[in-house]
Short mmCIF file of C-alpha atoms in Angstrom, two decimals:
data_model
loop_
_atom_site.label_atom_id
_atom_site.label_comp_id
_atom_site.label_asym_id
_atom_site.label_seq_id
_atom_site.Cartn_x
_atom_site.Cartn_y
_atom_site.Cartn_z
CA UNK L 509 38.56 60.76 156.36
CA UNK L 510 40.47 61.99 159.41
CA UNK L 511 40.71 65.52 157.94
CA UNK L 512 44.36 65.63 158.97
CA UNK L 513 46.94 66.80 156.46
CA UNK L 514 48.83 63.76 155.12
CA UNK L 515 51.83 65.77 153.91
CA UNK L 516 51.16 65.45 150.20
CA UNK L 517 48.59 66.36 147.59
CA UNK L 518 47.90 66.67 143.88
CA UNK L 519 46.82 69.62 141.79
CA UNK L 520 45.62 69.28 138.20
CA UNK L 521 46.22 72.41 136.11
CA UNK L 522 44.53 73.30 132.83
CA UNK L 523 47.72 74.71 131.28
CA UNK L 524 51.25 73.30 131.25
CA UNK L 525 52.63 76.79 131.93
CA UNK L 526 50.77 76.84 135.27
CA UNK L 527 52.25 73.48 136.20
CA UNK L 528 55.75 74.70 135.32
CA UNK L 529 55.28 77.79 137.53
CA UNK L 530 54.11 75.62 140.43
CA UNK L 531 57.12 73.29 140.16
CA UNK L 532 59.46 76.30 140.26
CA UNK L 533 57.97 77.10 143.70
CA UNK L 534 59.75 74.12 145.27
CA UNK L 535 61.03 75.10 148.69
CA UNK L 536 58.17 77.47 149.55
CA UNK L 537 56.98 77.12 153.15
CA UNK L 538 53.57 75.46 153.64
CA UNK L 539 52.35 74.95 157.21
CA UNK L 540 55.91 75.51 158.44
CA UNK L 541 57.43 72.86 156.13
CA UNK L 542 59.51 73.29 153.00
CA UNK L 543 57.42 72.00 150.09
CA UNK L 544 58.82 69.71 147.39
CA UNK L 545 56.80 70.23 144.23
CA UNK L 546 57.14 67.73 141.38
CA UNK L 547 55.29 66.72 138.24
CA UNK L 548 52.94 63.77 138.77
CA UNK L 549 51.95 61.18 136.19
CA UNK L 550 49.56 58.27 136.10
CA UNK L 551 51.43 54.97 136.34
CA UNK L 552 50.22 54.05 132.83
CA UNK L 553 51.91 57.18 131.44
CA UNK L 554 55.21 56.29 133.12
CA UNK L 555 55.29 52.77 131.70
CA UNK L 556 54.43 54.06 128.21
CA UNK L 557 57.35 56.48 128.39
CA UNK L 558 59.77 53.85 129.69
CA UNK L 559 59.03 51.70 126.64
CA UNK L 560 59.86 54.63 124.31
CA UNK L 561 63.29 55.33 125.85
CA UNK L 562 66.25 53.99 123.88
CA UNK L 563 68.73 51.91 125.87
CA UNK L 564 71.40 53.98 127.56
CA UNK L 565 74.61 54.26 125.52
CA UNK L 566 77.90 52.98 126.91
CA UNK L 567 79.61 55.81 128.76
CA UNK L 568 82.75 56.95 126.91
CA UNK L 569 85.89 57.09 129.05
CA UNK L 570 86.17 60.46 130.82
CA UNK L 571 82.75 61.54 129.51
CA UNK L 572 81.64 64.97 130.75
CA UNK L 573 78.87 65.61 128.19
CA UNK L 574 75.28 64.45 127.96
CA UNK L 575 72.80 64.71 125.12
CA UNK L 576 69.37 66.04 126.08
CA UNK L 577 66.37 65.57 123.80
CA UNK L 578 62.60 65.69 123.70
CA UNK L 579 62.78 69.26 124.98
CA UNK L 580 60.02 71.84 124.79
CA UNK L 581 60.58 74.47 122.10
CA UNK L 582 60.17 77.15 124.78
CA UNK L 583 62.90 75.78 127.08
CA UNK L 584 65.75 78.11 128.04
CA UNK L 585 69.28 77.43 129.17
CA UNK L 586 68.24 78.59 132.64
CA UNK L 587 65.49 75.90 132.70
CA UNK L 588 68.07 73.25 131.77
CA UNK L 589 70.52 74.48 134.41
CA UNK L 590 67.76 74.41 137.02
CA UNK L 591 66.70 70.85 136.14
CA UNK L 592 70.26 69.47 136.22
CA UNK L 593 71.68 71.61 139.07
CA UNK L 594 71.80 68.71 141.54
CA UNK L 595 73.91 66.58 139.17
CA UNK L 596 77.06 68.68 139.56
CA UNK L 597 78.73 71.83 138.32
CA UNK L 598 77.66 72.69 134.78
CA UNK L 599 80.28 74.26 132.53
CA UNK L 600 78.12 74.80 129.45
CA UNK L 601 74.59 74.33 128.13
CA UNK L 602 74.12 74.26 124.37
CA UNK L 603 70.61 74.23 122.91
CA UNK L 604 70.10 73.75 119.18
CA UNK L 605 68.09 76.78 118.06
CA UNK L 606 66.01 77.46 114.96
CA UNK L 607 67.21 80.78 113.51
CA UNK L 608 63.79 81.69 112.09
CA UNK L 609 61.68 81.10 115.20
CA UNK L 610 64.53 81.55 117.72
CA UNK L 611 63.15 78.58 119.63
CA UNK L 612 64.77 75.36 120.75
CA UNK L 613 64.68 72.57 118.17
CA UNK L 614 64.13 70.07 120.99
CA UNK L 615 67.67 68.93 121.75
CA UNK L 616 71.02 70.05 123.06
CA UNK L 617 74.03 69.12 125.18
CA UNK L 618 75.29 69.78 128.70
CA UNK L 619 78.98 69.78 129.62
CA UNK L 620 79.73 69.09 133.29
CA UNK L 621 82.95 69.83 135.14
CA UNK L 622 83.24 66.26 136.48
CA UNK L 623 82.58 62.94 134.71
CA UNK L 624 80.61 61.63 137.73
CA UNK L 625 77.97 64.31 137.09
CA UNK L 626 76.97 62.59 133.85
CA UNK L 627 75.98 59.47 135.81
CA UNK L 628 73.59 61.56 137.90
CA UNK L 629 72.29 63.38 134.80
CA UNK L 630 71.30 60.21 132.93
CA UNK L 631 69.15 59.23 135.92
CA UNK L 632 66.87 62.16 135.00
CA UNK L 633 65.99 60.54 131.65
CA UNK L 634 62.27 59.99 131.23
CA UNK L 635 61.38 62.89 133.54
CA UNK L 636 58.28 64.83 132.52
CA UNK L 637 59.51 68.43 132.18
CA UNK L 638 57.73 71.40 130.60
CA UNK L 639 55.09 69.13 129.10
CA UNK L 640 57.54 66.63 127.56
CA UNK L 641 59.34 63.43 128.54
CA UNK L 642 63.01 64.27 128.24
CA UNK L 643 65.79 62.04 126.94
CA UNK L 644 69.25 62.08 128.47
CA UNK L 645 72.20 60.00 127.30
CA UNK L 646 75.98 60.01 127.44
CA UNK L 647 77.63 61.97 124.63
CA UNK L 648 81.19 61.89 123.37
CA UNK L 649 82.78 65.32 123.54
CA UNK L 650 82.95 66.95 120.12
CA UNK L 651 86.03 68.87 121.28
CA UNK L 652 87.91 65.60 121.75
CA UNK L 653 86.99 64.57 118.21
CA UNK L 654 88.48 67.80 116.87
CA UNK L 655 85.20 69.30 115.75
CA UNK L 656 83.82 72.70 116.64
CA UNK L 657 81.52 72.07 119.61
CA UNK L 658 79.35 75.11 118.92
CA UNK L 659 78.27 74.08 115.43
CA UNK L 660 75.04 72.25 114.73
CA UNK L 661 74.28 69.94 111.85
CA UNK L 662 71.18 69.56 109.77
CA UNK L 663 69.28 71.78 107.39
CA UNK L 664 71.37 74.94 107.70
CA UNK L 665 68.56 76.57 109.69
CA UNK L 666 69.95 75.85 113.13
CA UNK L 667 72.76 77.22 115.17
CA UNK L 668 73.80 76.21 118.67
CA UNK L 669 74.19 78.99 121.20
CA UNK L 670 76.19 78.98 124.38
CA UNK L 671 75.10 80.77 127.52
CA UNK L 672 76.61 84.24 127.01
CA UNK L 673 73.95 86.58 125.71
CA UNK L 674 71.95 83.85 123.98
CA UNK L 675 68.81 84.39 126.06
CA UNK L 676 68.80 88.17 125.45
CA UNK L 677 69.41 87.65 121.75
CA UNK L 678 66.51 85.17 121.59
CA UNK L 679 64.13 87.65 123.21
CA UNK L 680 65.17 90.40 120.75
CA UNK L 681 64.62 88.13 117.74
CA UNK L 682 61.20 87.01 119.02
CA UNK L 683 60.13 90.65 119.42
CA UNK L 684 61.42 91.48 115.95
CA UNK L 685 59.67 88.45 114.38
CA UNK L 686 56.43 89.34 116.16
CA UNK L 687 56.65 92.94 114.92
CA UNK L 688 57.31 91.77 111.33
CA UNK L 689 54.33 89.41 111.48
CA UNK L 690 52.09 92.19 112.81
CA UNK L 691 53.23 94.55 110.05
CA UNK L 692 52.64 91.83 107.45
CA UNK L 693 49.13 91.21 108.80
CA UNK L 694 48.40 94.95 108.78
CA UNK L 695 49.53 95.19 105.14
CA UNK L 696 47.06 92.47 104.12
#
């Protein structure tokens, strides 16, 4: 009514990708102020999500790893690093990938340098990110159990990738798969 800027606002986008791009603009200057851009949800959506979250696991002694789930299939390790950057120094991000589609299977793990970072990370659980409510929970280190931390279980179709070169390899495989599909469609 006063036509004065209140310092906040809401924008409804038609596509999730547009919303994700807007959120990445956090820090841009608007009217001389640094903007904080977040996802917004109706209160009914928040309470529905809270009911779906499993109780938080007991934190293992010296825990430096968290499980992340409910992830978008298009998420990248860079997206994960960006979301959890304020929790502490990240040593490794592992996303479980489908070898055929070269897309995230919806879950992974983050290893932090300090155990205190995991406490901050689990506070992010239930956040709406890239069109999905994400799950975050404490995870026992597979290295401490004597298992290979880069292996993934289930179905033989997946393989976990660590940061080095994984993103570039994913892009190459997507291009190759797209080209094969186009050639297959042309042959029909």
